[in-house]
PDB file of C-alpha atoms in Angstrom:
ATOM      1  CA  UNK A  70      -4.285 166.813-129.846  1.00 43.00           C
ATOM      2  CA  UNK A  71      -0.992 168.768-128.186  1.00 59.00           C
ATOM      3  CA  UNK A  72      -0.249 165.089-126.480  1.00 67.00           C
ATOM      4  CA  UNK A  73      -0.316 163.691-129.935  1.00 64.00           C
ATOM      5  CA  UNK A  74       1.583 165.983-131.996  1.00 64.00           C
ATOM      6  CA  UNK A  75       3.745 165.932-129.203  1.00 67.00           C
ATOM      7  CA  UNK A  76       4.614 162.117-129.207  1.00 70.00           C
ATOM      8  CA  UNK A  77       4.383 162.301-133.035  1.00 75.00           C
ATOM      9  CA  UNK A  78       7.523 164.686-133.163  1.00 76.00           C
ATOM     10  CA  UNK A  79       9.512 162.872-130.510  1.00 76.00           C
ATOM     11  CA  UNK A  80       9.362 159.670-133.002  1.00 82.00           C
ATOM     12  CA  UNK A  81      10.267 161.146-136.217  1.00 83.00           C
ATOM     13  CA  UNK A  82      12.873 163.129-133.831  1.00 79.00           C
ATOM     14  CA  UNK A  83      14.766 159.680-132.634  1.00 83.00           C
ATOM     15  CA  UNK A  84      14.029 158.784-136.469  1.00 87.00           C
ATOM     16  CA  UNK A  85      15.851 160.905-138.580  1.00 84.00           C
ATOM     17  CA  UNK A  86      18.075 161.124-136.025  1.00 84.00           C
ATOM     18  CA  UNK A  87      19.111 156.985-135.676  1.00 85.00           C
ATOM     19  CA  UNK A  88      18.916 157.412-139.505  1.00 87.00           C
ATOM     20  CA  UNK A  89      21.001 160.611-140.191  1.00 87.00           C
ATOM     21  CA  UNK A  90      24.646 158.823-139.406  1.00 87.00           C
ATOM     22  CA  UNK A  91      23.761 157.341-142.362  1.00 86.00           C
ATOM     23  CA  UNK A  92      24.707 159.963-144.761  1.00 89.00           C
ATOM     24  CA  UNK A  93      26.527 162.043-143.450  1.00 88.00           C
ATOM     25  CA  UNK A  94      30.130 162.582-142.672  1.00 92.00           C
ATOM     26  CA  UNK A  95      32.866 160.872-139.668  1.00 91.00           C
ATOM     27  CA  UNK A  96      33.551 165.106-137.915  1.00 91.00           C
ATOM     28  CA  UNK A  97      29.690 165.649-138.551  1.00 92.00           C
ATOM     29  CA  UNK A  98      28.812 162.941-136.577  1.00 94.00           C
ATOM     30  CA  UNK A  99      31.759 163.668-133.920  1.00 93.00           C
ATOM     31  CA  UNK A 100      30.665 167.389-134.224  1.00 93.00           C
ATOM     32  CA  UNK A 101      26.840 166.493-133.484  1.00 94.00           C
ATOM     33  CA  UNK A 102      27.651 164.176-131.069  1.00 95.00           C
ATOM     34  CA  UNK A 103      29.096 166.779-129.129  1.00 95.00           C
ATOM     35  CA  UNK A 104      26.371 169.295-129.652  1.00 95.00           C
ATOM     36  CA  UNK A 105      23.726 166.414-128.637  1.00 95.00           C
ATOM     37  CA  UNK A 106      25.504 164.909-125.710  1.00 96.00           C
ATOM     38  CA  UNK A 107      25.691 168.556-124.659  1.00 96.00           C
ATOM     39  CA  UNK A 108      22.429 168.762-125.842  1.00 95.00           C
ATOM     40  CA  UNK A 109      21.452 166.366-122.420  1.00 96.00           C
ATOM     41  CA  UNK A 110      23.714 168.692-119.817  1.00 96.00           C
ATOM     42  CA  UNK A 111      21.232 171.480-121.274  1.00 95.00           C
ATOM     43  CA  UNK A 112      18.018 169.352-120.345  1.00 96.00           C
ATOM     44  CA  UNK A 113      18.987 168.142-117.034  1.00 96.00           C
ATOM     45  CA  UNK A 114      18.893 171.989-115.843  1.00 96.00           C
ATOM     46  CA  UNK A 115      15.487 172.013-117.577  1.00 95.00           C
ATOM     47  CA  UNK A 116      14.134 169.825-115.904  1.00 96.00           C
ATOM     48  CA  UNK A 117      15.754 171.491-112.156  1.00 96.00           C
ATOM     49  CA  UNK A 118      15.672 174.480-112.549  1.00 95.00           C
ATOM     50  CA  UNK A 119      12.734 175.652-115.426  1.00 93.00           C
ATOM     51  CA  UNK A 120      10.500 172.667-113.722  1.00 94.00           C
ATOM     52  CA  UNK A 121      11.332 172.250-110.232  1.00 94.00           C
ATOM     53  CA  UNK A 122      12.874 175.953-109.812  1.00 93.00           C
ATOM     54  CA  UNK A 123      16.079 175.233-107.839  1.00 94.00           C
ATOM     55  CA  UNK A 124      18.641 177.648-109.504  1.00 91.00           C
ATOM     56  CA  UNK A 125      21.540 175.797-109.836  1.00 93.00           C
ATOM     57  CA  UNK A 126      24.550 176.858-111.336  1.00 92.00           C
ATOM     58  CA  UNK A 127      26.778 174.384-111.151  1.00 91.00           C
ATOM     59  CA  UNK A 128      24.790 171.716-112.674  1.00 94.00           C
ATOM     60  CA  UNK A 129      28.391 171.103-114.518  1.00 95.00           C
ATOM     61  CA  UNK A 130      29.586 169.394-111.559  1.00 96.00           C
ATOM     62  CA  UNK A 131      27.406 167.002-111.993  1.00 97.00           C
ATOM     63  CA  UNK A 132      28.345 166.026-115.406  1.00 97.00           C
ATOM     64  CA  UNK A 133      31.828 166.362-114.796  1.00 96.00           C
ATOM     65  CA  UNK A 134      31.454 163.698-112.048  1.00 97.00           C
ATOM     66  CA  UNK A 135      29.680 161.240-114.419  1.00 97.00           C
ATOM     67  CA  UNK A 136      32.760 161.627-117.599  1.00 97.00           C
ATOM     68  CA  UNK A 137      34.949 160.903-114.326  1.00 97.00           C
ATOM     69  CA  UNK A 138      33.136 158.241-112.912  1.00 97.00           C
ATOM     70  CA  UNK A 139      33.372 156.856-116.415  1.00 97.00           C
ATOM     71  CA  UNK A 140      36.374 156.835-116.635  1.00 96.00           C
ATOM     72  CA  UNK A 141      37.236 155.405-113.733  1.00 96.00           C
ATOM     73  CA  UNK A 142      35.356 152.746-113.254  1.00 96.00           C
ATOM     74  CA  UNK A 143      35.211 151.892-117.058  1.00 96.00           C
ATOM     75  CA  UNK A 144      39.579 151.160-116.390  1.00 95.00           C
ATOM     76  CA  UNK A 145      39.165 149.558-113.413  1.00 95.00           C
ATOM     77  CA  UNK A 146      35.864 147.338-114.448  1.00 94.00           C
ATOM     78  CA  UNK A 147      35.990 147.317-117.955  1.00 92.00           C
ATOM     79  CA  UNK A 148      33.035 149.496-120.021  1.00 93.00           C
ATOM     80  CA  UNK A 149      29.935 147.708-120.289  1.00 90.00           C
ATOM     81  CA  UNK A 150      27.528 148.506-118.297  1.00 92.00           C
ATOM     82  CA  UNK A 151      29.102 148.050-114.226  1.00 94.00           C
ATOM     83  CA  UNK A 152      30.780 151.521-115.646  1.00 95.00           C
ATOM     84  CA  UNK A 153      27.346 153.285-117.197  1.00 95.00           C
ATOM     85  CA  UNK A 154      26.061 152.737-113.418  1.00 96.00           C
ATOM     86  CA  UNK A 155      28.599 153.921-111.883  1.00 97.00           C
ATOM     87  CA  UNK A 156      28.492 157.372-113.735  1.00 97.00           C
ATOM     88  CA  UNK A 157      24.994 157.557-113.207  1.00 97.00           C
ATOM     89  CA  UNK A 158      25.355 156.662-109.492  1.00 97.00           C
ATOM     90  CA  UNK A 159      27.889 159.282-108.538  1.00 97.00           C
ATOM     91  CA  UNK A 160      26.830 162.476-109.433  1.00 97.00           C
ATOM     92  CA  UNK A 161      23.471 161.275-108.507  1.00 97.00           C
ATOM     93  CA  UNK A 162      24.642 160.749-104.507  1.00 97.00           C
ATOM     94  CA  UNK A 163      27.273 163.834-104.510  1.00 97.00           C
ATOM     95  CA  UNK A 164      23.370 165.486-105.701  1.00 97.00           C
ATOM     96  CA  UNK A 165      21.471 163.881-103.324  1.00 97.00           C
ATOM     97  CA  UNK A 166      23.844 164.428-100.386  1.00 97.00           C
ATOM     98  CA  UNK A 167      24.698 168.233-101.352  1.00 97.00           C
ATOM     99  CA  UNK A 168      21.169 169.122-101.767  1.00 96.00           C
ATOM    100  CA  UNK A 169      19.862 167.328 -98.205  1.00 97.00           C
ATOM    101  CA  UNK A 170      22.233 169.485 -96.918  1.00 96.00           C
ATOM    102  CA  UNK A 171      20.518 172.050 -99.288  1.00 96.00           C
ATOM    103  CA  UNK A 172      17.420 171.926 -99.206  1.00 96.00           C
ATOM    104  CA  UNK A 173      17.232 171.156 -95.739  1.00 95.00           C
ATOM    105  CA  UNK A 174      19.014 173.633 -94.273  1.00 93.00           C
ATOM    106  CA  UNK A 175      16.635 176.044 -95.686  1.00 90.00           C
ATOM    107  CA  UNK A 176      18.866 177.253 -97.639  1.00 91.00           C
ATOM    108  CA  UNK A 177      17.869 180.678 -99.766  1.00 87.00           C
ATOM    109  CA  UNK A 178      17.675 179.879-103.876  1.00 86.00           C
ATOM    110  CA  UNK A 179      20.026 182.450-104.192  1.00 88.00           C
ATOM    111  CA  UNK A 180      22.454 181.333-101.747  1.00 92.00           C
ATOM    112  CA  UNK A 181      21.666 177.393-103.007  1.00 94.00           C
ATOM    113  CA  UNK A 182      22.865 178.628-106.989  1.00 93.00           C
ATOM    114  CA  UNK A 183      25.585 180.577-105.416  1.00 93.00           C
ATOM    115  CA  UNK A 184      26.809 177.522-102.707  1.00 95.00           C
ATOM    116  CA  UNK A 185      26.572 174.763-107.164  1.00 95.00           C
ATOM    117  CA  UNK A 186      28.362 177.503-108.681  1.00 94.00           C
ATOM    118  CA  UNK A 187      31.241 177.361-105.646  1.00 94.00           C
ATOM    119  CA  UNK A 188      31.472 173.301-105.383  1.00 95.00           C
ATOM    120  CA  UNK A 189      31.823 173.463-109.514  1.00 95.00           C
ATOM    121  CA  UNK A 190      34.660 175.577-109.284  1.00 94.00           C
ATOM    122  CA  UNK A 191      36.384 173.884-105.899  1.00 95.00           C
ATOM    123  CA  UNK A 192      35.845 170.497-107.528  1.00 95.00           C
ATOM    124  CA  UNK A 193      38.202 172.060-110.584  1.00 95.00           C
ATOM    125  CA  UNK A 194      40.649 172.680-108.538  1.00 94.00           C
ATOM    126  CA  UNK A 195      40.922 169.502-107.656  1.00 95.00           C
ATOM    127  CA  UNK A 196      41.314 167.209-110.192  1.00 94.00           C
ATOM    128  CA  UNK A 197      43.281 170.211-111.532  1.00 93.00           C
ATOM    129  CA  UNK A 198      45.699 169.476-108.776  1.00 93.00           C
ATOM    130  CA  UNK A 199      45.495 165.186-109.142  1.00 93.00           C
ATOM    131  CA  UNK A 200      48.607 165.375-112.096  1.00 88.00           C
ATOM    132  CA  UNK A 201      51.036 163.064-109.935  1.00 86.00           C
ATOM    133  CA  UNK A 202      50.832 159.862-109.832  1.00 88.00           C
ATOM    134  CA  UNK A 203      49.964 158.430-106.229  1.00 91.00           C
ATOM    135  CA  UNK A 204      46.435 160.597-107.754  1.00 93.00           C
ATOM    136  CA  UNK A 205      44.855 156.963-108.534  1.00 93.00           C
ATOM    137  CA  UNK A 206      41.775 155.130-107.691  1.00 94.00           C
ATOM    138  CA  UNK A 207      42.693 151.514-108.369  1.00 92.00           C
ATOM    139  CA  UNK A 208      44.362 151.363-111.653  1.00 93.00           C
ATOM    140  CA  UNK A 209      43.513 154.859-112.690  1.00 94.00           C
ATOM    141  CA  UNK A 210      45.536 157.986-113.062  1.00 93.00           C
ATOM    142  CA  UNK A 211      43.563 160.769-112.707  1.00 94.00           C
ATOM    143  CA  UNK A 212      46.071 162.996-114.737  1.00 93.00           C
ATOM    144  CA  UNK A 213      45.517 166.425-113.314  1.00 92.00           C
ATOM    145  CA  UNK A 214      45.559 169.058-115.906  1.00 91.00           C
ATOM    146  CA  UNK A 215      46.421 167.068-118.708  1.00 91.00           C
ATOM    147  CA  UNK A 216      43.422 165.314-117.647  1.00 93.00           C
ATOM    148  CA  UNK A 217      43.022 161.266-118.608  1.00 94.00           C
ATOM    149  CA  UNK A 218      43.584 160.215-121.587  1.00 91.00           C
ATOM    150  CA  UNK A 219      43.297 156.659-123.946  1.00 90.00           C
ATOM    151  CA  UNK A 220      39.500 155.880-121.946  1.00 95.00           C
ATOM    152  CA  UNK A 221      38.122 152.642-123.065  1.00 94.00           C
ATOM    153  CA  UNK A 222      34.260 153.518-124.687  1.00 94.00           C
ATOM    154  CA  UNK A 223      31.500 151.721-124.457  1.00 93.00           C
ATOM    155  CA  UNK A 224      30.829 148.217-125.409  1.00 90.00           C
ATOM    156  CA  UNK A 225      28.434 145.870-127.346  1.00 85.00           C
ATOM    157  CA  UNK A 226      28.296 142.536-124.908  1.00 79.00           C
ATOM    158  CA  UNK A 227      30.844 140.416-127.673  1.00 79.00           C
ATOM    159  CA  UNK A 228      33.326 143.110-126.186  1.00 81.00           C
ATOM    160  CA  UNK A 229      33.308 145.372-129.644  1.00 88.00           C
ATOM    161  CA  UNK A 230      33.112 150.018-129.137  1.00 91.00           C
ATOM    162  CA  UNK A 231      30.486 151.138-129.609  1.00 93.00           C
ATOM    163  CA  UNK A 232      31.689 153.791-133.124  1.00 93.00           C
ATOM    164  CA  UNK A 233      31.019 157.437-133.093  1.00 93.00           C
ATOM    165  CA  UNK A 234      27.672 156.126-135.345  1.00 94.00           C
ATOM    166  CA  UNK A 235      26.576 154.014-132.483  1.00 94.00           C
ATOM    167  CA  UNK A 236      27.374 157.189-129.862  1.00 95.00           C
ATOM    168  CA  UNK A 237      24.716 159.593-131.772  1.00 95.00           C
ATOM    169  CA  UNK A 238      22.017 157.648-131.703  1.00 94.00           C
ATOM    170  CA  UNK A 239      22.213 156.610-128.566  1.00 95.00           C
ATOM    171  CA  UNK A 240      23.046 159.808-127.734  1.00 95.00           C
ATOM    172  CA  UNK A 241      19.924 160.668-130.232  1.00 94.00           C
ATOM    173  CA  UNK A 242      17.964 158.130-127.646  1.00 95.00           C
ATOM    174  CA  UNK A 243      18.868 159.767-124.549  1.00 95.00           C
ATOM    175  CA  UNK A 244      17.102 162.783-125.246  1.00 95.00           C
ATOM    176  CA  UNK A 245      13.547 160.984-126.892  1.00 94.00           C
ATOM    177  CA  UNK A 246      14.142 159.550-123.338  1.00 95.00           C
ATOM    178  CA  UNK A 247      15.358 161.917-121.617  1.00 95.00           C
ATOM    179  CA  UNK A 248      12.283 163.770-122.413  1.00 94.00           C
ATOM    180  CA  UNK A 249       9.911 161.794-122.017  1.00 94.00           C
ATOM    181  CA  UNK A 250      11.621 160.610-118.593  1.00 95.00           C
ATOM    182  CA  UNK A 251      10.663 163.730-117.207  1.00 96.00           C
ATOM    183  CA  UNK A 252       7.253 164.354-119.151  1.00 94.00           C
ATOM    184  CA  UNK A 253       5.752 161.304-117.326  1.00 95.00           C
ATOM    185  CA  UNK A 254       7.634 162.338-113.933  1.00 96.00           C
ATOM    186  CA  UNK A 255       6.104 165.570-113.787  1.00 95.00           C
ATOM    187  CA  UNK A 256       2.928 163.840-114.150  1.00 94.00           C
ATOM    188  CA  UNK A 257       2.691 161.967-111.469  1.00 96.00           C
ATOM    189  CA  UNK A 258       2.031 162.661-107.743  1.00 96.00           C
ATOM    190  CA  UNK A 259       6.649 163.948-107.149  1.00 95.00           C
ATOM    191  CA  UNK A 260       6.169 165.383-110.107  1.00 96.00           C
ATOM    192  CA  UNK A 261       3.188 167.803-109.899  1.00 96.00           C
ATOM    193  CA  UNK A 262       4.442 168.398-106.148  1.00 96.00           C
ATOM    194  CA  UNK A 263       7.249 169.714-107.826  1.00 96.00           C
ATOM    195  CA  UNK A 264       5.342 171.893-110.370  1.00 95.00           C
ATOM    196  CA  UNK A 265       3.750 173.091-106.955  1.00 95.00           C
ATOM    197  CA  UNK A 266       6.587 174.598-105.020  1.00 94.00           C
ATOM    198  CA  UNK A 267       8.426 175.824-108.281  1.00 94.00           C
ATOM    199  CA  UNK A 268       5.595 177.651-108.446  1.00 93.00           C
ATOM    200  CA  UNK A 269       4.593 178.524-104.543  1.00 93.00           C
ATOM    201  CA  UNK A 270       6.918 177.070-102.205  1.00 92.00           C
ATOM    202  CA  UNK A 271       4.818 178.989 -98.776  1.00 92.00           C
ATOM    203  CA  UNK A 272       1.611 177.627-100.300  1.00 94.00           C
ATOM    204  CA  UNK A 273       2.497 174.027-101.277  1.00 94.00           C
ATOM    205  CA  UNK A 274       4.882 174.219 -97.545  1.00 92.00           C
ATOM    206  CA  UNK A 275       1.172 175.696 -95.700  1.00 92.00           C
ATOM    207  CA  UNK A 276      -1.001 172.327 -97.611  1.00 92.00           C
ATOM    208  CA  UNK A 277       1.254 169.966 -96.363  1.00 92.00           C
ATOM    209  CA  UNK A 278       3.347 169.297 -98.917  1.00 94.00           C
ATOM    210  CA  UNK A 279       7.132 168.137 -98.255  1.00 95.00           C
ATOM    211  CA  UNK A 280       9.063 171.333 -99.568  1.00 95.00           C
ATOM    212  CA  UNK A 281      12.989 170.267 -99.050  1.00 96.00           C
ATOM    213  CA  UNK A 282      12.055 165.902 -99.984  1.00 96.00           C
ATOM    214  CA  UNK A 283      10.217 167.746-103.180  1.00 96.00           C
ATOM    215  CA  UNK A 284      13.599 169.492-104.147  1.00 96.00           C
ATOM    216  CA  UNK A 285      15.970 167.155-103.121  1.00 97.00           C
ATOM    217  CA  UNK A 286      14.189 164.882-105.429  1.00 97.00           C
ATOM    218  CA  UNK A 287      14.136 166.922-107.909  1.00 97.00           C
ATOM    219  CA  UNK A 288      18.333 167.902-107.540  1.00 97.00           C
ATOM    220  CA  UNK A 289      19.160 164.560-107.589  1.00 97.00           C
ATOM    221  CA  UNK A 290      17.540 163.370-110.806  1.00 97.00           C
ATOM    222  CA  UNK A 291      18.678 166.439-112.978  1.00 97.00           C
ATOM    223  CA  UNK A 292      22.209 165.035-111.120  1.00 97.00           C
ATOM    224  CA  UNK A 293      22.111 161.572-112.178  1.00 97.00           C
ATOM    225  CA  UNK A 294      20.643 162.646-115.773  1.00 97.00           C
ATOM    226  CA  UNK A 295      23.716 165.396-116.169  1.00 97.00           C
ATOM    227  CA  UNK A 296      25.497 162.906-114.550  1.00 97.00           C
ATOM    228  CA  UNK A 297      24.582 159.950-118.187  1.00 97.00           C
ATOM    229  CA  UNK A 298      26.267 163.317-119.561  1.00 96.00           C
ATOM    230  CA  UNK A 299      28.836 163.423-119.134  1.00 96.00           C
ATOM    231  CA  UNK A 300      29.321 159.321-119.623  1.00 97.00           C
ATOM    232  CA  UNK A 301      28.593 160.829-123.080  1.00 97.00           C
ATOM    233  CA  UNK A 302      31.323 163.231-123.007  1.00 96.00           C
ATOM    234  CA  UNK A 303      33.517 161.038-122.310  1.00 96.00           C
ATOM    235  CA  UNK A 304      32.923 158.249-124.477  1.00 95.00           C
ATOM    236  CA  UNK A 305      33.026 160.624-127.601  1.00 95.00           C
ATOM    237  CA  UNK A 306      36.661 161.864-126.658  1.00 90.00           C
ATOM    238  CA  UNK A 307      37.419 159.266-124.791  1.00 93.00           C
ATOM    239  CA  UNK A 308      39.013 162.565-123.112  1.00 94.00           C
ATOM    240  CA  UNK A 309      38.194 164.367-120.207  1.00 95.00           C
ATOM    241  CA  UNK A 310      39.889 166.912-118.347  1.00 94.00           C
ATOM    242  CA  UNK A 311      39.185 170.120-115.331  1.00 94.00           C
ATOM    243  CA  UNK A 312      38.129 172.237-117.600  1.00 93.00           C
ATOM    244  CA  UNK A 313      34.942 169.938-117.968  1.00 93.00           C
ATOM    245  CA  UNK A 314      34.115 171.892-113.954  1.00 93.00           C
ATOM    246  CA  UNK A 315      35.195 175.431-115.670  1.00 87.00           C
ATOM    247  CA  UNK A 316      32.850 178.576-114.297  1.00 85.00           C
ATOM    248  CA  UNK A 317      33.249 179.193-118.571  1.00 84.00           C
ATOM    249  CA  UNK A 318      31.140 175.518-119.069  1.00 86.00           C
ATOM    250  CA  UNK A 319      28.956 176.370-116.026  1.00 88.00           C
ATOM    251  CA  UNK A 320      27.844 180.231-117.645  1.00 87.00           C
ATOM    252  CA  UNK A 321      26.760 178.826-121.141  1.00 89.00           C
ATOM    253  CA  UNK A 322      24.228 175.453-119.260  1.00 92.00           C
ATOM    254  CA  UNK A 323      22.259 179.046-117.774  1.00 92.00           C
ATOM    255  CA  UNK A 324      23.115 180.467-121.534  1.00 90.00           C
ATOM    256  CA  UNK A 325      21.318 177.510-123.290  1.00 92.00           C
ATOM    257  CA  UNK A 326      18.442 176.927-121.028  1.00 93.00           C
ATOM    258  CA  UNK A 327      17.397 181.254-120.970  1.00 92.00           C
ATOM    259  CA  UNK A 328      17.877 181.315-124.504  1.00 91.00           C
ATOM    260  CA  UNK A 329      15.889 178.109-125.292  1.00 91.00           C
ATOM    261  CA  UNK A 330      13.350 179.008-123.115  1.00 90.00           C
ATOM    262  CA  UNK A 331      13.206 178.298-118.900  1.00 87.00           C
ATOM    263  CA  UNK A 332      10.117 176.489-118.389  1.00 86.00           C
ATOM    264  CA  UNK A 333       9.967 173.930-121.844  1.00 91.00           C
ATOM    265  CA  UNK A 334      11.940 170.587-122.210  1.00 92.00           C
ATOM    266  CA  UNK A 335      12.889 171.588-125.944  1.00 92.00           C
ATOM    267  CA  UNK A 336      13.551 174.926-126.037  1.00 91.00           C
ATOM    268  CA  UNK A 337      16.728 174.043-124.102  1.00 93.00           C
ATOM    269  CA  UNK A 338      18.030 171.461-126.208  1.00 94.00           C
ATOM    270  CA  UNK A 339      16.791 173.959-129.467  1.00 92.00           C
ATOM    271  CA  UNK A 340      18.801 176.390-127.761  1.00 91.00           C
ATOM    272  CA  UNK A 341      22.341 174.911-126.951  1.00 93.00           C
ATOM    273  CA  UNK A 342      22.469 173.183-129.864  1.00 93.00           C
ATOM    274  CA  UNK A 343      21.686 176.786-132.070  1.00 90.00           C
ATOM    275  CA  UNK A 344      23.938 178.478-129.631  1.00 90.00           C
ATOM    276  CA  UNK A 345      27.033 175.639-129.743  1.00 90.00           C
ATOM    277  CA  UNK A 346      27.133 175.525-134.000  1.00 89.00           C
ATOM    278  CA  UNK A 347      27.064 179.261-133.575  1.00 86.00           C
ATOM    279  CA  UNK A 348      29.988 179.804-131.622  1.00 84.00           C
ATOM    280  CA  UNK A 349      31.351 176.412-133.244  1.00 83.00           C
ATOM    281  CA  UNK A 350      31.189 179.116-136.419  1.00 79.00           C
ATOM    282  CA  UNK A 351      32.143 181.834-134.041  1.00 77.00           C
ATOM    283  CA  UNK A 352      35.351 180.422-133.227  1.00 69.00           C
ATOM    284  CA  UNK A 353      36.532 179.546-137.069  1.00 67.00           C
ATOM    285  CA  UNK A 354      37.324 183.337-137.628  1.00 63.00           C
ATOM    286  CA  UNK A 355      39.142 186.186-135.489  1.00 59.00           C
ATOM    287  CA  UNK A 356      37.001 189.008-136.200  1.00 62.00           C
ATOM    288  CA  UNK A 357      34.429 188.490-132.797  1.00 66.00           C
ATOM    289  CA  UNK A 358      35.083 187.595-129.518  1.00 73.00           C
ATOM    290  CA  UNK A 359      33.667 184.715-128.869  1.00 74.00           C
ATOM    291  CA  UNK A 360      32.875 185.228-125.069  1.00 73.00           C
ATOM    292  CA  UNK A 361      31.872 189.313-125.278  1.00 78.00           C
ATOM    293  CA  UNK A 362      29.053 187.495-129.024  1.00 76.00           C
ATOM    294  CA  UNK A 363      27.706 185.313-126.228  1.00 78.00           C
ATOM    295  CA  UNK A 364      27.601 187.565-123.348  1.00 79.00           C
ATOM    296  CA  UNK A 365      25.381 189.915-125.918  1.00 83.00           C
ATOM    297  CA  UNK A 366      22.869 187.337-126.648  1.00 82.00           C
ATOM    298  CA  UNK A 367      22.245 186.850-122.855  1.00 80.00           C
ATOM    299  CA  UNK A 368      22.113 190.081-121.806  1.00 84.00           C
ATOM    300  CA  UNK A 369      18.948 190.412-125.464  1.00 83.00           C
ATOM    301  CA  UNK A 370      17.309 187.552-124.408  1.00 83.00           C
ATOM    302  CA  UNK A 371      17.282 188.610-120.795  1.00 78.00           C
ATOM    303  CA  UNK A 372      15.769 192.222-121.752  1.00 81.00           C
ATOM    304  CA  UNK A 373      13.983 191.645-124.659  1.00 82.00           C
ATOM    305  CA  UNK A 374      12.925 187.847-124.749  1.00 81.00           C
ATOM    306  CA  UNK A 375      13.308 186.342-121.238  1.00 81.00           C
ATOM    307  CA  UNK A 376      10.833 183.801-121.621  1.00 83.00           C
ATOM    308  CA  UNK A 377      13.035 182.473-124.403  1.00 87.00           C
ATOM    309  CA  UNK A 378      12.639 181.050-128.008  1.00 87.00           C
ATOM    310  CA  UNK A 379      10.079 178.629-127.738  1.00 85.00           C
ATOM    311  CA  UNK A 380       7.861 179.845-125.463  1.00 84.00           C
ATOM    312  CA  UNK A 381       8.200 183.357-127.021  1.00 84.00           C
ATOM    313  CA  UNK A 382       7.514 180.811-130.911  1.00 86.00           C
ATOM    314  CA  UNK A 383       4.277 179.341-128.814  1.00 81.00           C
ATOM    315  CA  UNK A 384       2.989 182.149-128.441  1.00 81.00           C
ATOM    316  CA  UNK A 385       2.255 183.556-131.056  1.00 80.00           C
ATOM    317  CA  UNK A 386       1.051 180.529-133.033  1.00 77.00           C
ATOM    318  CA  UNK A 387      -1.509 181.174-130.035  1.00 75.00           C
ATOM    319  CA  UNK A 388      -2.257 184.474-130.980  1.00 74.00           C
ATOM    320  CA  UNK A 389      -2.941 183.287-134.144  1.00 62.00           C
ATOM    321  CA  UNK A 390      -6.064 181.940-134.590  1.00 56.00           C
ATOM    322  CA  UNK A 391      -7.512 184.068-132.483  1.00 51.00           C
ATOM    323  CA  UNK A 392      -7.384 187.277-134.318  1.00 48.00           C
ATOM    324  CA  UNK A 393      -8.273 185.811-136.599  1.00 48.00           C
ATOM    325  CA  UNK A 394     -11.505 184.593-134.886  1.00 49.00           C
ATOM    326  CA  UNK A 395     -11.730 188.515-133.570  1.00 50.00           C
ATOM    327  CA  UNK A 396     -10.929 190.100-138.147  1.00 50.00           C
ATOM    328  CA  UNK A 397     -13.112 187.517-139.613  1.00 49.00           C
ATOM    329  CA  UNK A 398     -12.430 188.161-143.941  1.00 42.00           C
TER     330      UNK A 398
END
């Protein structure tokens, strides 16, 4: 019954997402598309950290690489499937190489978080220093701190670029497909091993499972999903800059996952959308500092609701029937 309800809910979300642009203003479509794109990024960390148990503080690195890879490939090869494949493959390959050295090198989880965050900051400084005309990949100028502008938008087979409504619908499809794909993967043998490694890495290793390989697969798939989110971001704004690798961006992803619920897939998505909406509204006034609010929210959930909103709500709903059974009317 639970799986049926989940499937029904995903179908309802997909239908609502596909129909929503017809009833929304253009500005609202742009705004909510940005929220949903960041939700793809939150989903990638929900998989890597929540399901795989890998504390990655630098998920923004793969998001940014996906955005820059799309920009470079779209300018050089055109905004088609080749550029889309490059935007997914580049961050996945980077995650695979980085993960190989971390996991087969048996680096502690805490240091993995530090390394991934350091890599993000290195990429930020590296891209930020490419402002000269000599810094180009083919016909694509990297632009340094000014970023890359005029990035081609993903086009239909006939060459017509996707309009904002189409990008909104595509993002909804990516989120729903991502949830379904992760759920199905976790039911396979590699997915079950990933859960076992998260629960008790030592026990999984003693049972004969290749812990390093399992972590590497999870980390690589999470990097690919984050890269896809970055690709959508570059399509949404036709612009990308080094700030996509910033420390603030990396911190926000962690907050989204903690607030929504680390062990779930839906929770981080809802937490991401809710916090982005709230910070956008707070940003329109000058009374309260947005980063201060995010810090207070993080402290509150870590201390008071460490499991996150969605697990807390699910726990309360499970208790109600049992309470009625113990105290019949």
